Coordinates of C-alpha atoms in Angstrom, one line a residue:
M1 CA -14.0 -21.2 51.6
P2 CA -14.7 -23.8 48.9
C3 CA -11.7 -25.0 46.9
G4 CA -11.2 -23.0 43.7
Q5 CA -12.8 -19.8 45.0
Q6 CA -10.8 -16.7 46.0
E7 CA -11.3 -13.7 48.2
S8 CA -11.4 -10.3 46.5
G9 CA -12.0 -6.8 47.8
G10 CA -15.7 -7.3 47.2
G11 CA -16.0 -10.8 48.8
V12 CA -15.8 -14.3 47.3
V13 CA -15.4 -14.4 43.6
P14 CA -16.4 -17.7 41.8
P15 CA -13.7 -19.6 39.9
S16 CA -12.9 -19.0 36.2
R17 CA -15.9 -20.3 34.3
Y18 CA -15.9 -18.3 31.1
V19 CA -13.8 -17.5 28.1
V20 CA -14.1 -14.4 25.9
G21 CA -13.8 -14.3 22.1
V22 CA -13.5 -11.0 20.3
D23 CA -13.7 -10.6 16.5
V24 CA -12.3 -7.4 15.2
G25 CA -13.8 -7.5 11.7
S26 CA -14.0 -5.1 8.7
T27 CA -17.4 -3.7 9.6
V28 CA -18.0 -4.6 13.3
V29 CA -16.2 -5.5 16.5
K30 CA -18.0 -8.3 18.3
C31 CA -17.4 -9.9 21.6
H32 CA -19.1 -13.0 23.1
V33 CA -18.7 -14.5 26.5
Y34 CA -18.9 -18.3 26.4
D35 CA -19.5 -20.9 29.1
R36 CA -18.1 -24.4 29.2
A37 CA -20.9 -25.6 26.9
A38 CA -19.8 -22.9 24.4
A39 CA -23.1 -21.2 24.9
V40 CA -23.1 -17.4 24.6
R41 CA -23.8 -15.8 28.0
G42 CA -23.3 -12.2 27.0
S43 CA -22.5 -10.2 23.8
S44 CA -21.7 -6.8 22.5
C45 CA -21.1 -5.3 19.1
R46 CA -19.9 -1.9 17.8
K47 CA -19.7 -0.7 14.2
V48 CA -16.2 -0.2 12.7
E49 CA -16.0 3.3 11.2
S50 CA -13.7 3.3 8.2
L51 CA -12.1 6.6 7.0
Y52 CA -11.7 7.6 3.4
P53 CA -9.2 10.4 3.3
R54 CA -8.6 10.2 -0.4
P55 CA -10.3 8.3 -3.3
G56 CA -9.3 4.6 -2.9
W57 CA -7.8 5.0 0.5
V58 CA -9.4 3.1 3.4
E59 CA -8.1 3.7 7.0
L60 CA -9.1 3.0 10.6
D61 CA -8.3 5.4 13.5
P62 CA -6.2 3.3 15.9
E63 CA -7.5 5.1 19.0
V64 CA -11.1 4.7 18.0
L65 CA -10.6 1.0 17.3
W66 CA -8.8 0.6 20.6
R67 CA -11.8 2.2 22.5
Q68 CA -14.3 0.0 20.6
F69 CA -12.3 -3.1 21.4
V70 CA -12.1 -2.4 25.1
G71 CA -15.7 -1.2 25.1
V72 CA -17.2 -4.4 23.6
I73 CA -15.3 -6.6 26.1
K74 CA -16.6 -4.6 29.1
E75 CA -20.1 -4.5 27.7
A76 CA -20.2 -8.3 26.9
V77 CA -18.9 -9.3 30.4
Q78 CA -21.4 -7.0 32.0
A79 CA -24.2 -8.4 29.8
A80 CA -23.2 -11.9 30.9
G81 CA -23.6 -10.8 34.5
V82 CA -20.2 -12.2 35.4
H83 CA -17.1 -10.8 37.1
M84 CA -13.9 -10.0 35.1
R85 CA -12.1 -12.4 37.5
Q86 CA -14.2 -15.3 36.2
I87 CA -12.6 -14.9 32.7
A88 CA -10.2 -17.8 32.1
G89 CA -8.8 -16.3 29.0
L90 CA -9.2 -13.9 26.1
G91 CA -9.0 -14.9 22.5
I92 CA -8.7 -12.3 19.8
S93 CA -9.6 -12.8 16.1
T94 CA -8.8 -10.0 13.7
Q95 CA -9.3 -8.9 10.1
R96 CA -6.2 -9.8 8.1
G97 CA -3.9 -7.6 6.2
T98 CA -4.9 -4.3 7.9
F99 CA -1.7 -2.9 9.5
I100 CA -0.1 0.1 11.2
T101 CA 3.5 1.2 12.0
W102 CA 4.6 3.0 15.1
H103 CA 7.7 4.3 16.9
K104 CA 9.3 1.6 19.1
R105 CA 10.3 4.0 21.9
T106 CA 7.2 6.3 22.1
G107 CA 4.5 3.9 20.8
K108 CA 3.2 6.7 18.6
P109 CA 1.7 5.6 15.3
F110 CA 3.2 7.0 12.0
H111 CA -0.2 6.8 10.3
N112 CA -3.7 5.3 10.8
F113 CA -4.4 1.6 10.2
I114 CA -4.2 1.0 6.4
S115 CA -7.0 -1.4 5.6
W116 CA -6.7 -4.5 3.5
Q117 CA -9.3 -2.8 1.3
D118 CA -7.1 0.2 0.6
L119 CA -5.9 0.9 -2.9
R120 CA -3.1 3.4 -2.4
S121 CA -0.5 1.0 -3.7
A122 CA -2.2 0.6 -7.1
E123 CA 0.5 2.5 -9.0
L124 CA 3.2 0.5 -7.3
V125 CA 1.5 -2.8 -8.0
N126 CA 1.0 -1.9 -11.7
S127 CA 4.7 -0.9 -12.0
W128 CA 5.9 -4.1 -10.4
N129 CA 3.6 -6.3 -12.4
K130 CA 4.9 -4.8 -15.6
S131 CA 8.5 -4.8 -14.6
L132 CA 11.3 -6.7 -16.3
L133 CA 12.6 -7.7 -12.9
L134 CA 9.4 -9.6 -12.1
K135 CA 9.6 -11.4 -15.5
V136 CA 13.2 -12.4 -14.7
I137 CA 12.0 -13.7 -11.3
H138 CA 9.3 -15.8 -13.1
V139 CA 11.9 -17.4 -15.4
I140 CA 14.4 -18.2 -12.6
F141 CA 11.8 -19.8 -10.4
T142 CA 10.1 -21.7 -13.3
V143 CA 13.5 -23.2 -14.0
L144 CA 14.2 -24.0 -10.4
H145 CA 10.8 -25.7 -10.0
F146 CA 11.4 -27.7 -13.2
L147 CA 14.8 -28.8 -12.0
T148 CA 14.0 -29.6 -8.4
G149 CA 10.3 -30.4 -8.4
N150 CA 10.1 -28.5 -5.1
D151 CA 6.7 -26.8 -4.7
R152 CA 8.4 -24.0 -2.8
Y153 CA 9.6 -22.5 -6.1
L154 CA 6.1 -22.8 -7.8
A155 CA 4.5 -19.7 -6.3
P156 CA 7.3 -17.2 -7.3
S157 CA 7.2 -18.6 -10.8
F158 CA 4.0 -16.8 -11.4
L159 CA 4.1 -14.2 -8.6
T160 CA 1.9 -11.1 -9.2
F161 CA 1.3 -8.4 -6.8
S162 CA -2.1 -7.0 -5.8
T163 CA -3.4 -4.1 -3.8
H164 CA -4.9 -6.5 -1.2
Q165 CA -1.4 -7.6 -0.1
T166 CA 0.1 -6.0 3.0
S167 CA 3.6 -6.2 1.4
M168 CA 2.9 -3.6 -1.3
K169 CA 1.2 -1.1 1.1
L170 CA 4.0 -1.5 3.6
S171 CA 6.5 -0.8 0.8
W172 CA 4.4 2.3 0.0
V173 CA 4.7 3.4 3.6
F174 CA 8.5 3.4 3.6
K175 CA 8.5 5.2 0.2
N176 CA 6.0 7.9 1.3
I177 CA 6.1 8.4 5.0
H178 CA 9.4 10.0 5.9
E179 CA 9.1 9.5 9.7
A180 CA 8.6 5.7 9.3
E181 CA 11.5 5.5 6.9
E182 CA 13.8 7.3 9.3
A183 CA 12.7 5.3 12.3
A184 CA 13.2 2.1 10.4
K185 CA 16.8 3.1 9.6
K186 CA 17.5 3.4 13.3
N187 CA 15.6 0.1 14.2
N188 CA 12.9 2.2 15.9
C189 CA 10.0 1.2 13.7
C190 CA 7.4 -1.5 14.6
F191 CA 5.0 -3.0 12.0
G192 CA 1.9 -4.8 13.2
T193 CA -1.4 -6.1 11.9
V194 CA -4.4 -5.5 14.1
D195 CA -3.6 -8.3 16.5
T196 CA -0.1 -7.1 17.1
W197 CA -1.2 -3.5 17.9
L198 CA -3.9 -4.8 20.3
L199 CA -1.4 -7.0 22.1
Y200 CA 0.9 -4.1 22.4
R201 CA -1.8 -1.8 23.8
L202 CA -3.2 -4.5 26.1
T203 CA 0.2 -5.1 27.7
K204 CA 1.3 -1.4 27.7
G205 CA 4.1 -2.2 25.2
S206 CA 5.5 -5.3 27.0
V207 CA 4.4 -7.8 24.4
Y208 CA 5.2 -7.3 20.7
A209 CA 4.2 -10.3 18.7
T210 CA 1.9 -11.8 16.2
D211 CA 0.9 -15.4 15.5
Y212 CA 1.5 -17.7 12.5
S213 CA -2.0 -17.4 11.1
N214 CA -1.9 -13.6 10.9
A215 CA 1.7 -13.6 9.7
S216 CA 1.0 -16.0 6.9
A217 CA -1.8 -13.7 5.5
T218 CA 0.5 -10.7 5.0
G219 CA 2.2 -11.8 1.8
V220 CA 5.7 -11.2 3.3
F221 CA 5.8 -14.4 5.5
E222 CA 7.1 -17.6 3.9
P223 CA 4.9 -20.5 4.9
F224 CA 7.4 -23.1 3.8
T225 CA 10.1 -21.8 6.1
K226 CA 7.7 -20.2 8.6
C227 CA 9.8 -17.0 8.6
W228 CA 9.5 -13.5 7.3
N229 CA 10.7 -13.5 3.7
P230 CA 14.0 -11.6 3.5
T231 CA 14.2 -11.9 -0.4
L232 CA 10.8 -10.3 -0.9
S233 CA 11.4 -7.7 1.8
N234 CA 14.7 -6.7 0.2
L235 CA 13.0 -6.4 -3.2
L236 CA 10.3 -4.1 -1.8
S237 CA 12.7 -2.1 0.4
I238 CA 11.1 -3.2 3.6
P239 CA 13.6 -3.4 6.5
M240 CA 13.6 -6.8 8.2
S241 CA 13.9 -5.1 11.6
V242 CA 10.3 -3.9 11.5
Y243 CA 8.7 -7.4 11.8
P244 CA 7.3 -8.8 15.1
P245 CA 8.3 -12.2 16.6
V246 CA 5.8 -14.9 15.5
K247 CA 4.3 -17.1 18.3
D248 CA 1.9 -20.0 18.4
T249 CA -1.8 -19.3 17.8
S250 CA -3.0 -20.9 21.1
F251 CA -0.5 -19.5 23.5
N252 CA -0.1 -17.5 26.7
F253 CA 0.7 -14.0 25.4
G254 CA 0.7 -12.5 28.9
S255 CA -2.1 -10.6 30.6
A256 CA -3.9 -7.3 29.9
E257 CA -2.9 -4.6 32.3
S258 CA -5.2 -4.6 35.3
E259 CA -6.0 -0.9 34.9
I260 CA -7.8 -1.7 31.6
F261 CA -10.4 -4.1 32.9
G262 CA -9.9 -3.9 36.6
V263 CA -8.1 -7.2 36.8
P264 CA -5.3 -8.8 34.7
I265 CA -7.1 -10.9 32.0
P266 CA -4.9 -13.7 30.4
I267 CA -4.5 -13.3 26.6
M268 CA -4.5 -16.9 25.5
A269 CA -4.9 -16.7 21.7
V270 CA -4.6 -14.4 18.7
V271 CA -5.7 -15.6 15.3
A272 CA -6.6 -14.3 11.9
D273 CA -10.4 -14.2 11.3
Q274 CA -10.7 -16.8 8.5
Q275 CA -8.5 -19.3 10.3
S276 CA -10.4 -18.6 13.5
A277 CA -13.7 -19.4 11.8
M278 CA -12.2 -22.6 10.5
F279 CA -11.2 -23.6 14.0
G280 CA -14.6 -22.5 15.3
E281 CA -16.3 -24.8 12.7
C282 CA -14.1 -27.6 14.0
C283 CA -12.7 -28.2 10.6
F284 CA -9.8 -30.1 12.1
H285 CA -9.2 -32.8 9.5
P286 CA -7.6 -32.8 6.0
G287 CA -10.4 -32.2 3.5
D288 CA -12.7 -30.3 5.8
V289 CA -14.0 -27.2 4.1
K290 CA -15.2 -23.9 5.5
L291 CA -17.2 -21.4 3.5
T292 CA -17.4 -17.9 5.1
M293 CA -19.8 -15.4 3.5
G294 CA -19.3 -12.1 5.3
T295 CA -18.0 -8.8 3.9
G296 CA -16.1 -11.0 1.5
G297 CA -16.3 -14.7 0.7
F298 CA -13.7 -17.3 1.6
W299 CA -13.4 -21.0 0.9
N300 CA -10.8 -22.7 3.1
V301 CA -9.7 -26.3 2.8
N302 CA -7.7 -28.0 5.6
T303 CA -4.7 -29.6 3.9
G304 CA -3.3 -31.0 7.2
E305 CA 0.5 -31.1 7.4
R306 CA 0.8 -30.7 3.7
L307 CA 1.4 -27.2 2.4
F308 CA 0.1 -26.7 -1.2
A309 CA 2.0 -24.1 -3.1
S310 CA 0.2 -21.0 -4.2
Q311 CA -1.6 -21.2 -7.5
R312 CA -3.3 -18.5 -9.5
D313 CA -6.7 -18.6 -7.7
L314 CA -5.7 -20.3 -4.5
Y315 CA -3.0 -19.6 -1.9
P316 CA -1.6 -21.3 1.1
L317 CA -2.0 -20.2 4.7
I318 CA -1.0 -21.4 8.1
G319 CA -4.3 -22.2 9.7
W320 CA -2.9 -22.4 13.3
K321 CA 0.1 -23.6 15.2
I322 CA -0.4 -25.2 18.6
G323 CA 2.8 -26.6 20.1
E324 CA 4.3 -29.0 17.5
E325 CA 1.1 -29.1 15.4
V326 CA 1.0 -26.9 12.4
V327 CA -2.1 -27.1 10.2
Y328 CA -2.1 -25.7 6.7
L329 CA -5.0 -24.3 4.7
T330 CA -5.6 -23.5 1.0
E331 CA -7.8 -20.5 0.5
G332 CA -9.8 -19.0 -2.4
C333 CA -11.5 -15.7 -1.9
M334 CA -14.0 -13.4 -3.5
S335 CA -14.7 -9.7 -2.6
D336 CA -18.1 -8.0 -2.3
V337 CA -20.4 -10.5 -0.7
G338 CA -21.9 -8.8 2.3
T339 CA -20.7 -5.5 0.8
V340 CA -23.1 -5.7 -2.2
I341 CA -26.1 -6.7 0.0
K342 CA -25.4 -3.8 2.3
W343 CA -25.1 -1.5 -0.8
A344 CA -28.5 -2.8 -2.1
Q345 CA -30.0 -2.0 1.3
D346 CA -28.5 1.5 1.3
I347 CA -30.1 2.3 -2.1
N348 CA -33.4 1.1 -0.8
L349 CA -33.8 -2.1 -2.8
F350 CA -35.1 -3.5 0.5
T351 CA -35.5 -2.4 4.1
N352 CA -34.4 -5.4 6.0
V353 CA -31.9 -8.1 5.0
D354 CA -34.3 -10.8 6.1
E355 CA -36.6 -9.7 3.2
T356 CA -34.2 -10.6 0.5
E357 CA -34.8 -14.4 0.6
K358 CA -38.6 -13.9 0.3
M359 CA -38.1 -11.4 -2.5
A360 CA -35.8 -13.8 -4.5
R361 CA -38.3 -16.7 -4.0
S362 CA -41.3 -14.6 -5.1
I363 CA -40.2 -14.9 -8.7
V364 CA -39.2 -18.0 -10.8
D365 CA -36.0 -16.4 -12.1
S366 CA -34.2 -13.0 -12.5
Q367 CA -35.8 -12.5 -15.9
G368 CA -32.3 -12.5 -17.5
V369 CA -31.0 -9.8 -15.2
C370 CA -27.3 -10.4 -14.1
F371 CA -25.4 -8.6 -11.4
V372 CA -21.6 -8.5 -11.6
P373 CA -20.0 -7.4 -8.3
G374 CA -16.9 -5.2 -8.7
F375 CA -16.8 -2.6 -5.9
Q376 CA -13.4 -4.0 -4.7
V377 CA -10.5 -4.1 -7.1
S378 CA -10.2 -7.6 -8.6
V379 CA -6.8 -9.3 -8.3
N380 CA -7.1 -10.4 -11.9
D381 CA -8.5 -7.2 -13.3
P382 CA -8.1 -3.9 -11.5
Y383 CA -10.5 -2.4 -14.0
L384 CA -13.5 -4.7 -13.4
C385 CA -16.7 -2.7 -12.9
A386 CA -19.8 -3.5 -10.9
S387 CA -22.8 -3.7 -13.2
F388 CA -26.4 -4.8 -13.7
M389 CA -27.0 -6.2 -17.2
G390 CA -30.2 -7.4 -18.9
L391 CA -32.5 -4.8 -17.5
K392 CA -35.9 -4.5 -19.0
P393 CA -39.0 -2.3 -18.5
S394 CA -40.5 -5.2 -16.6
T395 CA -37.6 -5.5 -14.2
T396 CA -38.6 -5.1 -10.5
R397 CA -36.7 -4.8 -7.2
N398 CA -37.3 -8.5 -6.8
H399 CA -35.4 -9.3 -10.0
L400 CA -32.5 -7.0 -8.9
V401 CA -32.3 -8.6 -5.5
R402 CA -32.5 -12.1 -6.9
A403 CA -29.7 -11.3 -9.4
I404 CA -27.5 -10.0 -6.5
L405 CA -28.0 -13.2 -4.4
E406 CA -27.5 -15.4 -7.5
S407 CA -24.1 -13.7 -8.1
V408 CA -23.0 -14.9 -4.7
A409 CA -24.0 -18.5 -5.4
F410 CA -22.4 -18.4 -8.9
R411 CA -19.1 -17.2 -7.5
N412 CA -19.3 -20.0 -4.8
K413 CA -19.6 -22.5 -7.7
Q414 CA -16.6 -21.0 -9.5
L415 CA -14.4 -21.2 -6.4
Y416 CA -15.6 -24.7 -5.5
D417 CA -14.8 -26.0 -9.0
I418 CA -11.2 -24.5 -8.8
I419 CA -10.7 -26.2 -5.4
V420 CA -11.9 -29.5 -6.7
K421 CA -9.6 -29.2 -9.7
K422 CA -6.4 -28.0 -7.9
V423 CA -6.5 -29.3 -4.4
R424 CA -5.6 -33.0 -4.5
I425 CA -7.3 -33.9 -1.3
P426 CA -10.8 -35.6 -1.1
L427 CA -13.2 -33.0 0.3
Q428 CA -15.1 -34.0 3.4
T429 CA -17.6 -31.8 5.3
I430 CA -18.5 -28.3 4.0
R431 CA -19.6 -25.9 6.8
A432 CA -20.8 -22.3 6.2
D433 CA -20.7 -19.3 8.4
G434 CA -20.8 -15.5 8.2
G435 CA -23.9 -13.2 8.0
V436 CA -24.8 -14.2 4.4
S437 CA -25.0 -17.8 5.5
N438 CA -28.3 -16.9 7.2
N439 CA -29.8 -16.4 3.7
S440 CA -31.3 -19.8 2.9
F441 CA -31.8 -18.8 -0.8
V442 CA -28.0 -18.4 -1.3
M443 CA -27.3 -21.5 0.8
Q444 CA -29.7 -23.7 -1.1
M445 CA -28.6 -22.5 -4.5
T446 CA -25.0 -23.0 -3.6
S447 CA -25.7 -26.6 -2.4
D448 CA -27.6 -27.2 -5.7
L449 CA -24.8 -25.8 -7.9
I450 CA -21.9 -27.7 -6.2
N451 CA -24.1 -30.8 -5.6
R452 CA -22.9 -31.1 -2.0
K453 CA -24.4 -31.0 1.5
I454 CA -23.6 -27.8 3.4
E455 CA -23.9 -27.5 7.2
K456 CA -24.8 -24.3 8.9
P457 CA -24.0 -23.8 12.6
A458 CA -26.5 -22.4 15.1
N459 CA -24.0 -19.6 15.8
A460 CA -22.9 -17.8 12.6
D461 CA -20.1 -15.8 14.5
M462 CA -17.5 -18.5 14.0
S463 CA -14.5 -16.1 14.2
S464 CA -15.4 -15.2 17.8
L465 CA -16.0 -18.8 18.7
G466 CA -12.7 -20.0 17.1
A467 CA -10.8 -17.4 19.1
A468 CA -12.5 -18.5 22.3
F469 CA -11.9 -22.2 21.5
L470 CA -8.2 -21.5 21.0
A471 CA -8.0 -19.4 24.2
G472 CA -9.9 -22.2 26.1
L473 CA -7.4 -24.8 25.0
A474 CA -4.4 -22.7 26.0
S475 CA -5.9 -22.0 29.5
G476 CA -7.1 -25.5 30.1
F477 CA -10.7 -24.4 30.1
W478 CA -11.4 -27.1 27.5
A479 CA -9.3 -30.3 27.4
D480 CA -8.8 -31.0 23.7
K481 CA -10.3 -30.7 20.2
E482 CA -12.4 -33.8 20.7
Q483 CA -14.2 -32.0 23.5
L484 CA -14.7 -29.0 21.2
K485 CA -16.3 -31.2 18.5
K486 CA -18.9 -32.3 20.9
L487 CA -19.9 -28.7 21.5
R488 CA -20.8 -28.0 17.9
R489 CA -24.5 -27.1 17.2
I490 CA -25.9 -27.4 13.7
E491 CA -28.9 -25.3 12.9
A492 CA -29.5 -26.4 9.4
V493 CA -28.3 -28.8 6.7
F494 CA -28.7 -27.8 3.0
E495 CA -28.8 -30.7 0.6
P496 CA -29.0 -30.5 -3.2
Q497 CA -32.6 -30.3 -4.4
K498 CA -32.1 -29.3 -8.0
D499 CA -29.8 -30.7 -10.7
S500 CA -27.1 -28.1 -11.2
E501 CA -27.8 -28.3 -15.0
E502 CA -31.0 -26.4 -14.4
Y503 CA -28.9 -23.4 -13.5
K504 CA -26.7 -23.6 -16.6
P505 CA -28.5 -21.0 -18.8
A506 CA -28.6 -18.5 -15.9
M507 CA -24.9 -19.1 -15.0
D508 CA -23.8 -18.9 -18.6
A509 CA -25.5 -15.6 -19.0
W510 CA -23.9 -14.4 -15.7
L511 CA -20.4 -15.5 -17.0
Q512 CA -21.0 -13.6 -20.2
A513 CA -22.0 -10.5 -18.2
A514 CA -18.9 -10.8 -16.1
K515 CA -16.7 -10.9 -19.2
R516 CA -18.3 -7.7 -20.5
S517 CA -17.6 -6.0 -17.2
L518 CA -13.8 -6.6 -17.5
H519 CA -11.2 -3.9 -18.5
W520 CA -13.7 -1.1 -17.8

């Protein structure tokens, strides 16, 4: 028998030649099987079904999500025409901030997954943000920052809570779900984001862990100390006993139980989706920028070993931890990117997403029509409303679609300007991914507005690829990051074609429209 091959019940099985990357997103679960050239050999995709039990509540059924997760892996491997034994490692990328709690002994959840989009903590958030205690905290940490100059004290000096944060929703759970509260008192309650729950299920409860990228996105993990934050947890009445151990991002987490996939598959990476996309884009150097335009929009800047303290529009994250290497990111985000385009399709402004670019280009401008996205609650203004302004009898579907696409580019410009102003690192390459990056109208307009070149990869599913890259490094499938950089494939490069000043009247009108949509 040739070296590296093994005998199985069905005969000779070839050696491990593939890695699997799964991306559990907000709208779909995707799985890709990659070969050593990082080419996709097989894929599968299933739609994530959100539940809306009450107005503002957004949940996911954990059992349904589990079946979808297992299903896409089996389907992708089958589509690739390979054997499960040929999988060198599994990498899992997950949506951030969506979480569940369950009983430590029985494994039974106390509730459905509570989505990062969920608004049930709105009253709690408003109460905290108006509280005297929070004002006292601001004063104390402002003084500490002034006296010490330590950036660690900067973020708490203007701390405000939002409904997007896991911390407030977890606090809500312990205030409103009696079973979870009682279990926590007896150290029998487990908290986990999607990655933790999937690890727990894959290993039949033998592995309870998360990684640094997912932990840092919860709002209750301190990136400076790289520990769960006891002060904040105490303030919000969250028991410290509920948090999982935090492991490296590219790491051998153990193997999936053989009864799930027929053989034990090594789980070699878990990572948060935006950090995974950053890794997939090979943004490995300080100043590298990743722009993701999916359900939401995210600008991430690699700040290397330097952790920038949270500022009002930007916040720090741990990008990944591999051995001794810890890479930090600064992130700015905007809600409602892919969401508004999907909404426009649902109300029949167009039939196919591919039409939107042609519709936008068929007219010279939006004829003064502005679209302000506001389906998701804004961190800065929970009463922002979505709106079209400037409608006229001559307004057509083309004008409405163009206004929607322009709103994405205008918000990209806003976040880029904030990053340039606040992140004191020279920006290097800018690489885009996500479904909306396939729209060349949005990409070209963004390039024009920021006056920078933007690269778009051949494969827009960067979260899956990033998870696969991290799993491949941990399993020895790929040697190092230099090898990964050689595997990058660029499909298009967008360079500025218009002076950004040409867009000034339209952007000024859009900013005015945005102001009028506030405090609705």
